[in-house]
Short mmCIF file of C-alpha atoms and ligand atoms in Angstrom, two decimals:
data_model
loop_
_atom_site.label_atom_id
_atom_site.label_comp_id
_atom_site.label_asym_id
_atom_site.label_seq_id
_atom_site.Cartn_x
_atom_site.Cartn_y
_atom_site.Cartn_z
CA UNK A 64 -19.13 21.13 11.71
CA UNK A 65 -20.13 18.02 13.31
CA UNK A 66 -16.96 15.27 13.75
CA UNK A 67 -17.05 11.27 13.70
CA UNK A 68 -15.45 10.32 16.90
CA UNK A 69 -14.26 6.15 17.26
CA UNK A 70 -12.43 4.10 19.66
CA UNK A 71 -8.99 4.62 18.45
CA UNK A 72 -8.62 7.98 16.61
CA UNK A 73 -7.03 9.79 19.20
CA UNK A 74 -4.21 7.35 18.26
CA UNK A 75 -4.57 7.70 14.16
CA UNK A 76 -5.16 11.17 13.80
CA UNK A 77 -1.37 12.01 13.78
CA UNK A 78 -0.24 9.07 12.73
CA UNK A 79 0.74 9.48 8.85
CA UNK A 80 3.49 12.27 10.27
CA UNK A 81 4.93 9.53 12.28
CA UNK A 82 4.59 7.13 9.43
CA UNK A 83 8.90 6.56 8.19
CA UNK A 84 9.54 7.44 4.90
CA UNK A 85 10.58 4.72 3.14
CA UNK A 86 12.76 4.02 -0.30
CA UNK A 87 10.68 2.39 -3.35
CA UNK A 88 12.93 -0.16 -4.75
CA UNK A 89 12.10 -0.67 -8.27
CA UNK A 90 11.98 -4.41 -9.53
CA UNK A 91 11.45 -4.42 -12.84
CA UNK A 92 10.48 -2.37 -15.61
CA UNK A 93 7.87 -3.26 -18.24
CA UNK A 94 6.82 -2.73 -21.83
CA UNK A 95 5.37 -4.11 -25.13
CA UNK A 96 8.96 -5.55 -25.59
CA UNK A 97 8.67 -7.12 -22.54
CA UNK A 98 10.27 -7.31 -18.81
CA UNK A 99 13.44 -5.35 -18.03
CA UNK A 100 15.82 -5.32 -15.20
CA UNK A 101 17.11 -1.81 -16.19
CA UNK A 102 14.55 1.39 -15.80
CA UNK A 103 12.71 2.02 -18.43
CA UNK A 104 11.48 5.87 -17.23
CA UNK A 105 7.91 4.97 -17.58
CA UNK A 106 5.92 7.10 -14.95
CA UNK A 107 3.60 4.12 -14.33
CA UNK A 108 4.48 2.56 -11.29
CA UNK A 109 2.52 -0.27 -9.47
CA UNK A 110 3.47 -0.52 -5.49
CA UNK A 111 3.40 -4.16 -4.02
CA UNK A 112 2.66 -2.94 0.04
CA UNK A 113 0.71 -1.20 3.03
CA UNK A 114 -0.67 1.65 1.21
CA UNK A 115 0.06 3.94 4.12
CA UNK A 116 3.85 3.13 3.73
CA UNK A 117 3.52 3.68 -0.06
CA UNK A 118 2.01 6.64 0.27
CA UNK A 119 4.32 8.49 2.61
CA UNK A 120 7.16 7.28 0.16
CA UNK A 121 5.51 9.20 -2.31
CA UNK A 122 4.87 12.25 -0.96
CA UNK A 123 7.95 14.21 -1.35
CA UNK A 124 7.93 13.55 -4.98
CA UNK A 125 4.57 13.65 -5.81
CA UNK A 126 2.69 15.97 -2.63
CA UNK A 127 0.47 17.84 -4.41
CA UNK A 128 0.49 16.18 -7.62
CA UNK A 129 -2.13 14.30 -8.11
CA UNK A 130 -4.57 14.87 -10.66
CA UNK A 131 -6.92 11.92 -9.89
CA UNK A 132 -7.22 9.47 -7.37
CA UNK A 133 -9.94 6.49 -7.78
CA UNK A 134 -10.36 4.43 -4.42
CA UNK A 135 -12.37 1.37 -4.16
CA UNK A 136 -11.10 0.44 -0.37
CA UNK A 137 -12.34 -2.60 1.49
CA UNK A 138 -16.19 -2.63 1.97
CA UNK A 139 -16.16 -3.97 5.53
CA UNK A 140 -18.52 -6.56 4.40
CA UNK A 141 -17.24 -8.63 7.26
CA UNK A 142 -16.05 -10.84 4.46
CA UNK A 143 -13.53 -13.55 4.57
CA UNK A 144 -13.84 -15.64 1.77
CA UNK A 145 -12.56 -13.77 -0.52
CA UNK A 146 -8.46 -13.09 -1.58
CA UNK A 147 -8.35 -9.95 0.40
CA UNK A 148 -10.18 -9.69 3.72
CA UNK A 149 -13.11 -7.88 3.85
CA UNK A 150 -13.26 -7.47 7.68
CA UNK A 151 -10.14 -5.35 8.21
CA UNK A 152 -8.57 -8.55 9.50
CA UNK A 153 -5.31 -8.70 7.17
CA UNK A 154 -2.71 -10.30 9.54
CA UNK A 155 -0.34 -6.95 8.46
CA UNK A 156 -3.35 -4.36 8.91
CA UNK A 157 -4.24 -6.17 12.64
CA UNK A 158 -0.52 -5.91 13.22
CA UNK A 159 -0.23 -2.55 12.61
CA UNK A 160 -3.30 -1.35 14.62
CA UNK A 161 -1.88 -3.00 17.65
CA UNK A 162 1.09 -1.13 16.86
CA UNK A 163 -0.77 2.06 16.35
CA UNK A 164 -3.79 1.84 18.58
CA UNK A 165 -2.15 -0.24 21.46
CA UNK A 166 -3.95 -2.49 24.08
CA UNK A 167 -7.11 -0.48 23.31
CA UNK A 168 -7.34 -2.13 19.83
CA UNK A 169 -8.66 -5.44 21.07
CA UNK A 170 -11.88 -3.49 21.97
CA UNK A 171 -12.57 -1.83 18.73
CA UNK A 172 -15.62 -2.35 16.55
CA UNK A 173 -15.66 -3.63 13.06
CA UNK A 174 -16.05 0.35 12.61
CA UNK A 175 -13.40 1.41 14.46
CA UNK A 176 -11.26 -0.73 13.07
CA UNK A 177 -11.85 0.71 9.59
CA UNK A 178 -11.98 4.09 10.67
CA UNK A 179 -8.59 3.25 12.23
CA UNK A 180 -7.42 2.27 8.69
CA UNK A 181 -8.80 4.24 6.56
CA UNK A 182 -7.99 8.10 8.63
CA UNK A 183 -4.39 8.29 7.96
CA UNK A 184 -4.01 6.67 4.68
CA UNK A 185 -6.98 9.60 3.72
CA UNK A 186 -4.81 12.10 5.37
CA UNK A 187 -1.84 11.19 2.61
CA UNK A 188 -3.75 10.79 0.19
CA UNK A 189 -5.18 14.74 0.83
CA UNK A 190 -1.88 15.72 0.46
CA UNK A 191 -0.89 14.05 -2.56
CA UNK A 192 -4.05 15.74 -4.47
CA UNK A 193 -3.26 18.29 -6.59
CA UNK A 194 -5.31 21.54 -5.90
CA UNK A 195 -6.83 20.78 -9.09
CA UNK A 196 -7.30 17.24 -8.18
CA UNK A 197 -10.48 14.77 -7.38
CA UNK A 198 -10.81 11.97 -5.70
CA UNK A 199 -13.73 9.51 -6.09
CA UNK A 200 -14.07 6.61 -3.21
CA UNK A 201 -16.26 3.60 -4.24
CA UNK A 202 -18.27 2.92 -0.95
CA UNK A 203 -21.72 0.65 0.12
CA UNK A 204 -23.91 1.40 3.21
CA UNK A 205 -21.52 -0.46 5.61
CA UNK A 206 -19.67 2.77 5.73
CA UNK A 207 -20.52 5.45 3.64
CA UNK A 208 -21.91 7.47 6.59
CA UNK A 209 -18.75 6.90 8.27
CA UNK A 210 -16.42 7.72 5.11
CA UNK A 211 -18.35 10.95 4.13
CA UNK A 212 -18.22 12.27 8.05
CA UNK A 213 -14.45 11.35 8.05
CA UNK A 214 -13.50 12.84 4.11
CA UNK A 215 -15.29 16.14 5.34
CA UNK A 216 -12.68 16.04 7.70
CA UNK A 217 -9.83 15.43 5.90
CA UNK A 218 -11.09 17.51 2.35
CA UNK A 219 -12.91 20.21 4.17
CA UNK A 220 -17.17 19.55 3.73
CA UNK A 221 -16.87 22.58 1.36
CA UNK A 222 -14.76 20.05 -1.03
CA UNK A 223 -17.53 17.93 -1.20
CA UNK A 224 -18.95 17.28 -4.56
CA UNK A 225 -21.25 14.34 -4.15
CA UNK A 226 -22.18 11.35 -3.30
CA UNK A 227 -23.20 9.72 -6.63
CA UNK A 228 -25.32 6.68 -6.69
CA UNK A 229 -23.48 3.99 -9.13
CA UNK A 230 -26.13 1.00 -9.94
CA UNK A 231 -24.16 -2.05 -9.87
CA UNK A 232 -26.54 -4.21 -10.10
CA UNK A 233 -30.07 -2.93 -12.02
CA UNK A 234 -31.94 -6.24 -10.24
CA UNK A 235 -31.30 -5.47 -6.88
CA UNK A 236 -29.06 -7.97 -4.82
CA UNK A 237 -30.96 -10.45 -3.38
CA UNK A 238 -28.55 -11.48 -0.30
CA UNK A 239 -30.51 -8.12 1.74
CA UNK A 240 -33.22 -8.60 4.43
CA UNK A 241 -35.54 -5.26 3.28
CA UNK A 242 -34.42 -3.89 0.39
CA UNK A 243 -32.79 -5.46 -2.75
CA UNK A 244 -29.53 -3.17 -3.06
CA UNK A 245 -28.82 -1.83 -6.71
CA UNK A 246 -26.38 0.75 -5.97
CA UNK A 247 -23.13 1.74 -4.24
CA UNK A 248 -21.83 4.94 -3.66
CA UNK A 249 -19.33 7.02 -5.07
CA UNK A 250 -17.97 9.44 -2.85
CA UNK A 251 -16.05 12.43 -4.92
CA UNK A 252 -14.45 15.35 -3.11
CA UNK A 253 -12.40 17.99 -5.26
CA UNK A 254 -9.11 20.30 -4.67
CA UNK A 255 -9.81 23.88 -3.98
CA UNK A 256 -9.24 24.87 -7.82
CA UNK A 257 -10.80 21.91 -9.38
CA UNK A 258 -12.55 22.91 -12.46
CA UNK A 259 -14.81 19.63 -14.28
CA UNK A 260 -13.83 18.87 -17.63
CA UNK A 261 -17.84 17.39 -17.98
CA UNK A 262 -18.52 14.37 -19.60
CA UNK A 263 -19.41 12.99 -23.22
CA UNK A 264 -23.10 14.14 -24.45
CA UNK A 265 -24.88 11.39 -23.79
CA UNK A 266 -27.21 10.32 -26.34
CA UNK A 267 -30.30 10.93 -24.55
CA UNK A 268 -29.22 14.70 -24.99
CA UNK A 269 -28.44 14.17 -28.30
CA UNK A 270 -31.53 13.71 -30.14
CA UNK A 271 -32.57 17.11 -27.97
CA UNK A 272 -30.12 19.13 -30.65
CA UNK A 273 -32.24 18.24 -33.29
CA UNK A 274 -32.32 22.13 -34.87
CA UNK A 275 -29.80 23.64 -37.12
CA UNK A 276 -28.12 26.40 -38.84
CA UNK A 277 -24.73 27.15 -40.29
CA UNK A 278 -23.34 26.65 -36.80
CA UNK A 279 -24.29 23.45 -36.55
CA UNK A 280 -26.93 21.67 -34.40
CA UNK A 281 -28.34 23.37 -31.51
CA UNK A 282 -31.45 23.09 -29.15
CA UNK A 283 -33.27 26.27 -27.64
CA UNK A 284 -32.55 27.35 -23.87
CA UNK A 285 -34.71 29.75 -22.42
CA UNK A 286 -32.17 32.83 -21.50
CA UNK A 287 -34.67 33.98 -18.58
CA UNK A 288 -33.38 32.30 -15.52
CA UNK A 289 -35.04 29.54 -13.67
CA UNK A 290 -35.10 28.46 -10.43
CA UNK A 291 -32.97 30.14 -7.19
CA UNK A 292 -32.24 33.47 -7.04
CA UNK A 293 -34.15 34.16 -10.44
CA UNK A 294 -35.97 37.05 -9.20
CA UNK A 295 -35.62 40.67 -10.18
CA UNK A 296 -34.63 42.18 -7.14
CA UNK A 297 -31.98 39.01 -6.87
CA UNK A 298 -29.97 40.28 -9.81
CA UNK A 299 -31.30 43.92 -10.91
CA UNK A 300 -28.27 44.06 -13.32
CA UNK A 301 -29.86 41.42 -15.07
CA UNK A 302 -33.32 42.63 -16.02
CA UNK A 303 -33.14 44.93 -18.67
CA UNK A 304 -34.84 44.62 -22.21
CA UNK A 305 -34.48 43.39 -25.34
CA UNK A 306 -35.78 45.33 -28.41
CA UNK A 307 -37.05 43.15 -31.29
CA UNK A 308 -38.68 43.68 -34.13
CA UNK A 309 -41.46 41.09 -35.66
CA UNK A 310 -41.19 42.19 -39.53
CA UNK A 311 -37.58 42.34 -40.00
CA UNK A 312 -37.04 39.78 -36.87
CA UNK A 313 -34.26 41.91 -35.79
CA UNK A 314 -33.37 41.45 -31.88
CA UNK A 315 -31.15 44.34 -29.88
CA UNK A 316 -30.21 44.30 -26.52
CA UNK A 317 -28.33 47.91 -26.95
CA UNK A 318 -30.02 50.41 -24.95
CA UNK A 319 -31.79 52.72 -28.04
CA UNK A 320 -35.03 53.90 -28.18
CA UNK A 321 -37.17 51.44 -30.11
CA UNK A 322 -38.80 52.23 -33.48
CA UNK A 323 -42.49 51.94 -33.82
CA UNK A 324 -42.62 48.11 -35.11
CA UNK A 325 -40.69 47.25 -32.15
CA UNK A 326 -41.43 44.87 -29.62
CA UNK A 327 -40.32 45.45 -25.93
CA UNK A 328 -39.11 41.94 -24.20
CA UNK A 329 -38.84 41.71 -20.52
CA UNK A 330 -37.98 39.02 -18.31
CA UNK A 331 -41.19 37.73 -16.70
CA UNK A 332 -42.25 34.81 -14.97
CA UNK A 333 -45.73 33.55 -16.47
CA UNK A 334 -47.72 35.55 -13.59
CA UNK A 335 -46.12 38.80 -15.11
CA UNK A 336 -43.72 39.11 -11.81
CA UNK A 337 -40.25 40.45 -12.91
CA UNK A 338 -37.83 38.00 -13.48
CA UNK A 339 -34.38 38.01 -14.64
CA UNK A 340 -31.99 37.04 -17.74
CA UNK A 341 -29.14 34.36 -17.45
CA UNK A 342 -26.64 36.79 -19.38
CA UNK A 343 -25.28 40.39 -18.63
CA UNK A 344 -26.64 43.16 -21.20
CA UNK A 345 -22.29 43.09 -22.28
CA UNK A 346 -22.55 38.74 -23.08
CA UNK A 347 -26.13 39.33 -24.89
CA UNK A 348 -24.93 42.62 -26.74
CA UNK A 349 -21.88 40.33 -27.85
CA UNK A 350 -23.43 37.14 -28.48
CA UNK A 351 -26.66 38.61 -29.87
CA UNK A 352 -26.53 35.47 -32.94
CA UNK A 353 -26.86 32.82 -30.51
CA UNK A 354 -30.29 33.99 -29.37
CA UNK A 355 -33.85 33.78 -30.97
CA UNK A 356 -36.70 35.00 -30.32
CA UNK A 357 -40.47 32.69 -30.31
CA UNK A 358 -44.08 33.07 -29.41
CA UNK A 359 -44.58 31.73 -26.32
CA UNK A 360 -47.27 29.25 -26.25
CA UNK A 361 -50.52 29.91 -25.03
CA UNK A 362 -49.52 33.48 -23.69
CA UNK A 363 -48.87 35.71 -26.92
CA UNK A 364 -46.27 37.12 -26.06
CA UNK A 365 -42.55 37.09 -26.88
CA UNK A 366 -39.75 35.18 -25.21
CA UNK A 367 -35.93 35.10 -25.32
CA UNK A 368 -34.36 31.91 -26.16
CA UNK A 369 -30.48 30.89 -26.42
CA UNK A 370 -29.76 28.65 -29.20
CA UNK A 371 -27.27 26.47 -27.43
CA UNK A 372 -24.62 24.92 -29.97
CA UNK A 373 -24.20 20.71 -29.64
CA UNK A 374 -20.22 22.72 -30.89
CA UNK A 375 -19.68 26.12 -29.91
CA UNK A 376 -15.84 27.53 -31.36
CA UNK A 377 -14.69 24.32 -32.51
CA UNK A 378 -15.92 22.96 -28.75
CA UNK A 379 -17.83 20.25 -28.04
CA UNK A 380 -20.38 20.63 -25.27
CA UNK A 381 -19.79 18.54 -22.27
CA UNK A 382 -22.73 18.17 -19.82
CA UNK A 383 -22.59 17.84 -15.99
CA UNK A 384 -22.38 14.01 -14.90
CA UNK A 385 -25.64 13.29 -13.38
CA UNK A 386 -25.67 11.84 -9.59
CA UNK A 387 -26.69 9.06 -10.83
CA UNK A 388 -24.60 6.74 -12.90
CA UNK A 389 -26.28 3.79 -14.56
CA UNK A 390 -26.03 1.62 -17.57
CA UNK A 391 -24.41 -1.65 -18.01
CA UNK A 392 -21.36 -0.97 -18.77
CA UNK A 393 -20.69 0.34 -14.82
CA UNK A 394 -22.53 -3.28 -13.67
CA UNK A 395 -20.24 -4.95 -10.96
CA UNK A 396 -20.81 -8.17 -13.54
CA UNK A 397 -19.33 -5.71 -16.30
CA UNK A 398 -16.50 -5.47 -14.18
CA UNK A 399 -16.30 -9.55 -13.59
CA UNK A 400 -16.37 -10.37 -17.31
CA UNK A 401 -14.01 -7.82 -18.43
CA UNK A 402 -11.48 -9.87 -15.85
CA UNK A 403 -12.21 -13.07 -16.70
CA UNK A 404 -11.75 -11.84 -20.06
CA UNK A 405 -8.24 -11.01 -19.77
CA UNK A 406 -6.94 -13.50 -16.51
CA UNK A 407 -9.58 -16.48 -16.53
CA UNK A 408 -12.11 -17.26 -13.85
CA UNK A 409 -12.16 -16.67 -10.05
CA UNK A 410 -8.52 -14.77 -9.80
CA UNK A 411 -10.15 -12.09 -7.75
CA UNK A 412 -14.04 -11.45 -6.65
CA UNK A 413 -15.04 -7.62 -6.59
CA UNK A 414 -13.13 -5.79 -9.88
CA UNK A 415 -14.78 -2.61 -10.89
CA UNK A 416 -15.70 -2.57 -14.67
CA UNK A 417 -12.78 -0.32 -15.83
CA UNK A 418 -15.81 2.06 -17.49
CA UNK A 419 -16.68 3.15 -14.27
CA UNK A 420 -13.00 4.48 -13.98
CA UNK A 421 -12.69 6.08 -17.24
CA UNK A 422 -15.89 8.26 -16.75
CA UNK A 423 -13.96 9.31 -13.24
CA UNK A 424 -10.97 10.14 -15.82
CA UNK A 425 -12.97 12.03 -18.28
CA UNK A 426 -13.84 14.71 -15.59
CA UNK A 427 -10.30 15.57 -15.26
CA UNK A 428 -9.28 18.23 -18.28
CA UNK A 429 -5.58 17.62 -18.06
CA UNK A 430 -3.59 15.51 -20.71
CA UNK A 431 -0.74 14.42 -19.10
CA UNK A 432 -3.23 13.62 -15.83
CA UNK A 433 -1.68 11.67 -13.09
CA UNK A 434 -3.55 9.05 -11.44
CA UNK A 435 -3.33 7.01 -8.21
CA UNK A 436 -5.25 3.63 -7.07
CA UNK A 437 -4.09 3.08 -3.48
CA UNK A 438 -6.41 0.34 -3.28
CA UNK A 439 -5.82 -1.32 -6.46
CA UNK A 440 -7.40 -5.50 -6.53
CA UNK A 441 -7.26 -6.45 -9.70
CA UNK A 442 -5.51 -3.31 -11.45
CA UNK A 443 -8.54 -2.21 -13.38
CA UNK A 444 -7.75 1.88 -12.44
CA UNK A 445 -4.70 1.03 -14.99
CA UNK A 446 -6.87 -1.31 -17.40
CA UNK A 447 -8.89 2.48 -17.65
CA UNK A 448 -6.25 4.98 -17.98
CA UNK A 449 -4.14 2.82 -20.72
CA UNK A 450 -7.74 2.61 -22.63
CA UNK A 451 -8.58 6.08 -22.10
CA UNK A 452 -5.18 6.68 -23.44
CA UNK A 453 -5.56 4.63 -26.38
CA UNK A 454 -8.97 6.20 -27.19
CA UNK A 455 -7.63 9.60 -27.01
CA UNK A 456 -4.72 9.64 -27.65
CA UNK A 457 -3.32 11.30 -23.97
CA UNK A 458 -0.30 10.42 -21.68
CA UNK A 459 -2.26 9.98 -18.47
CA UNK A 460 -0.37 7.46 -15.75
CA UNK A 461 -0.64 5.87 -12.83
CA UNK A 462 0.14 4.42 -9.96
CA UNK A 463 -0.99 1.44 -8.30
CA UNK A 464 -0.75 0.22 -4.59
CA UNK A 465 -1.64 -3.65 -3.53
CA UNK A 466 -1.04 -4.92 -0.33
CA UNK A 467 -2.11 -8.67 -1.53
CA UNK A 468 0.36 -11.22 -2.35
CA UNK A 469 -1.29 -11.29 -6.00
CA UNK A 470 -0.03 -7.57 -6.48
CA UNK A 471 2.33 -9.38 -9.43
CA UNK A 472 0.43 -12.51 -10.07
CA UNK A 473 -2.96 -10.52 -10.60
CA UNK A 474 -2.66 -6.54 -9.96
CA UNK A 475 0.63 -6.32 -12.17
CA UNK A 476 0.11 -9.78 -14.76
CA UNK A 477 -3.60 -7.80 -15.82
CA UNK A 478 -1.48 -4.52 -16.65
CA UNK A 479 1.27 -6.40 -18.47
CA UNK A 480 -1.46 -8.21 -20.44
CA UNK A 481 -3.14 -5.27 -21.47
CA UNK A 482 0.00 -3.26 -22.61
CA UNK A 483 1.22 -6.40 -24.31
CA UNK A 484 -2.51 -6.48 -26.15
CA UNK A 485 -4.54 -8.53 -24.60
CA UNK A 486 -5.54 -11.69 -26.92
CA UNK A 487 -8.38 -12.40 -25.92
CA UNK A 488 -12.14 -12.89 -27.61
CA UNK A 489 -11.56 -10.21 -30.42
CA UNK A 490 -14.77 -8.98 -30.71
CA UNK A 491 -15.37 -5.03 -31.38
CA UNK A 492 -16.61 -4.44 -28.10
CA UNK A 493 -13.43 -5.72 -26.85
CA UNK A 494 -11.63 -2.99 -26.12
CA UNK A 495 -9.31 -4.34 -23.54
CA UNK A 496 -7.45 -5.44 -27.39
CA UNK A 497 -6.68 -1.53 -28.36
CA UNK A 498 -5.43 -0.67 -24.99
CA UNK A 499 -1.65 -0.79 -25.99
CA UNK A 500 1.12 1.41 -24.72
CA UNK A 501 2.78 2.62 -21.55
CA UNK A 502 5.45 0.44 -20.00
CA UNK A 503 5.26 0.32 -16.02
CA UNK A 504 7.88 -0.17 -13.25
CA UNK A 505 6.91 -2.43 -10.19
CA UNK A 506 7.83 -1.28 -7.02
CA UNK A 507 7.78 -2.97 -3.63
C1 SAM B 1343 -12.25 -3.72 -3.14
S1 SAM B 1343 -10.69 -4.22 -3.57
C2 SAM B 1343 -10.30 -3.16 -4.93
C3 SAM B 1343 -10.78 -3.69 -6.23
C4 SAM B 1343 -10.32 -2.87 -7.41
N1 SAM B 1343 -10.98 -1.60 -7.49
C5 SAM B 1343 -10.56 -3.63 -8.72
O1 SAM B 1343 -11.29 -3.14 -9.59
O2 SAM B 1343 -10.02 -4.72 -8.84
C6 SAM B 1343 -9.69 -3.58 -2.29
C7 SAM B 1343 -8.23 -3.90 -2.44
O3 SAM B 1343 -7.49 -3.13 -1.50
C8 SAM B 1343 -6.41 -3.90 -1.02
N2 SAM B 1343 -5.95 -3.34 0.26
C9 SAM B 1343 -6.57 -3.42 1.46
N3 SAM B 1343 -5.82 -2.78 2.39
C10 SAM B 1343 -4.72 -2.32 1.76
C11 SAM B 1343 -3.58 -1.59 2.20
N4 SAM B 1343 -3.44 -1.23 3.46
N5 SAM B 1343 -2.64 -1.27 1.28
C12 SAM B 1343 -2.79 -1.61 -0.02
N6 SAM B 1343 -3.86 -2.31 -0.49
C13 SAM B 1343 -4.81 -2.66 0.40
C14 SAM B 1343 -7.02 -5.29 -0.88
O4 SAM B 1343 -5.98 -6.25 -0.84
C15 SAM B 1343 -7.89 -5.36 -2.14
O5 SAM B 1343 -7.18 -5.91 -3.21
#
């Protein structure tokens, strides 16, 4: 597997063993009654420090724990201007890589210097992921070559899920030379036992379950498979016939000797080449309802079809996210009203829309999920979970890291507004309003 090599990593690539394991000392506790000096057991926790210090301080609680982890680290933009710096050039983070990296660190690139960060706060956060954990990293093309070389790394490259395209901005940023940017990445790796909880049915796929029954809605799948390894002599266990009969519109796939009306149905590609069926002989013999059988058009000749429920056993279906994630409410502007909404103009310049974060969330099947933000700005990963939560009705938490000196002024004052209930413009879109619930303890 080819390896990212930088000035530098010979000095990181150890380095979160020889990181110190330090005590979280717990400031305050909060809640919808307000702030507390005495613990109020909430598992929400948001971390004012270096992330890579927070992080080891975790780990022998939580190593292994974590059910979700949304990143959105610094871009490496180069820029300054903003309340974090987008350069890598935090007094504290230059500090510590001429701790870490030594004389050499004067040399490194903007890269390096990144890499240099980002390696063994990735290595932490690898071991806090549950096996049945994901992580997504928000990225652009300053370094998402250089994150997805160093996450194969760190995940394994047979962890990798994708890199999905999130459109931030449908125009296209104008600030670019060639192209006019509309996307960023999102880089999502899973644990070795990760299984997807999908997504909500989007209503593009809706309106295709437009046929019913007594089951409910459904839309018709052909069962003959398409695509790789669809061949006959690919899965000879899976082509064997189905016996149906056009009067009575009976369909078998039990191996008896048909009666005279019956019709013979084979899996065959239109050239007549043997094909094969998506289901075993055992899943078709037991689900035999769920499929139908219709003239093929233009071909006379009879095809089988599954009749694939919008419900199926009180389950609602939950499609694959696409690689592409688009629609408004992701926008990076989304993400700039919903703060101004809630803390006023200009308190910090590049919060994710908290949407983005909830469609992470809904991917993960687990109630009580656990999430961490170990880059956390403007404490939107929180704003999500407390909505999700309020949506429906789970007990997911979190836990935030900031290294700013906002952490309380912005990161924690956006969480304590929300749990308090936001008052804000009321409208029904508003949802920030509804997101009630959850105290949190802050932790430096
Ligand atoms: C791109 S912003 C995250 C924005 C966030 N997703 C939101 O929606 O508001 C990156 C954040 O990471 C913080 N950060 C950078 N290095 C850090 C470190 N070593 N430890 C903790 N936080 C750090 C920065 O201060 C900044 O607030």
């Amino acid at each position: 597997m080819p390896e990212l090599n930088w000035v530098g990593k010979d000095k990181v690539i150890t380095h979160h063993l020889d990181v110190p394991y330090r005590v979280l000392e717990r400031q305050y506790s909060f809640d919808e009654t307000g702030q507390h000096s005495e613990d109020n057991g909430s598992e929400n926790m948001i971390i004012h420090g270096d992330n890579l210090e927070a992080l080891k301080a975790l780990l022998p609680r939580y190593e292994g724990r974590i059910d979700c982890i949304y990143i959105d680290p610094p871009y490496n933009t180069g820029n300054e201007g903003w309340v974090y710096s987008d350069a890598v050039n935090d007094p504290r983070i230059k500090k510590w890589l001429g701790q870490v990296v030594g004389k050499e660190s004067e040399d490194l690139s903007r890269h390096d210097k990144w890499l240099c960060m980002m390696y063994p706060r990735l290595r932490l956060l690898q071991r806090l992921l549950a096996p049945t954990g994901v992580i997504f990293i928000s990225i652009d093309d300053n370094e998402a070559a250089n994150l997805k070389l160093i996450c194969d790394e760190v995940f394994g490259s047979a962890c990798f899920v994708a890199d999905i395209a999130v459109v931030s901005n449908l125009k296209g940023r104008s600030n670019a030379k060639y192209i006019a940017t509309a996307h960023e990445h999102l880089m999502m790796y899973r644990g070795p036992d990760f299984v997807s909880n999908g997504v909500v049915m989007p209503d593009e796929y809706l309106k295709e379950y437009k046929l019913r029954d007594e089951l409910g809605g459904y839309r018709l799948q052909g069962l003959r498979k398409r695509g790789a390894a669809s061949r006959r002599e690919d899965a000879p266990n899976l082509f064997y016939p189905f016996s149906y009969n056009p009067v009575s519109g009976e369909l078998t796939a039990d191996p008896v000797s048909t009666g005279a009306d019956d019709i013979t149905i084979l899996p065959k590609f239109p050239d007549g080449s043997d094909g094969a069926w998506r289901w075993g002989r055992k899943t078709a013999q037991e689900r035999i309802n769920e499929l139908e059988v219709k003239l093929v058009k233009g071909r006379n000749e009879y095809d089988v079809y599954q009749k694939e429920y919008l419900n199926r056993n009180g389950e609602e279906r939950r499609p694959k996210p696409k690689s592409i994630w688009q629609g408004s409410e992701f926008s990076s502007e989304a993400g700039t009203l919903e703060l101004k909404k809630i803390m006023g103009k200009g308190v910090f310049e590049t919060p994710k829309s908290s949407a983005l974060i909830e469609y992470c969330l809904s991917q993960v099947s687990k109630p009580d999920c656990l999430v961490l933000d170990s880059f956390a700005g403007s404490g939107t990963t929180a704003h999500a979970v407390l909505k999700a939560n309020a949506v429906d009705g789970q007990n997911r938490s979190f836990i935030l890291v900031e290294l700013g000196d906002y952490a309380d002024t912005v990161t924690a004052e956006r969480v304590r507004r929300v749990i308090k209930g936001f008052k804000g413009t009321q409208t029904g879109e508003d949802r920030s309003v509804s997101a009630r619930g959850g105290g949190t303890r802050f932790m430096s």
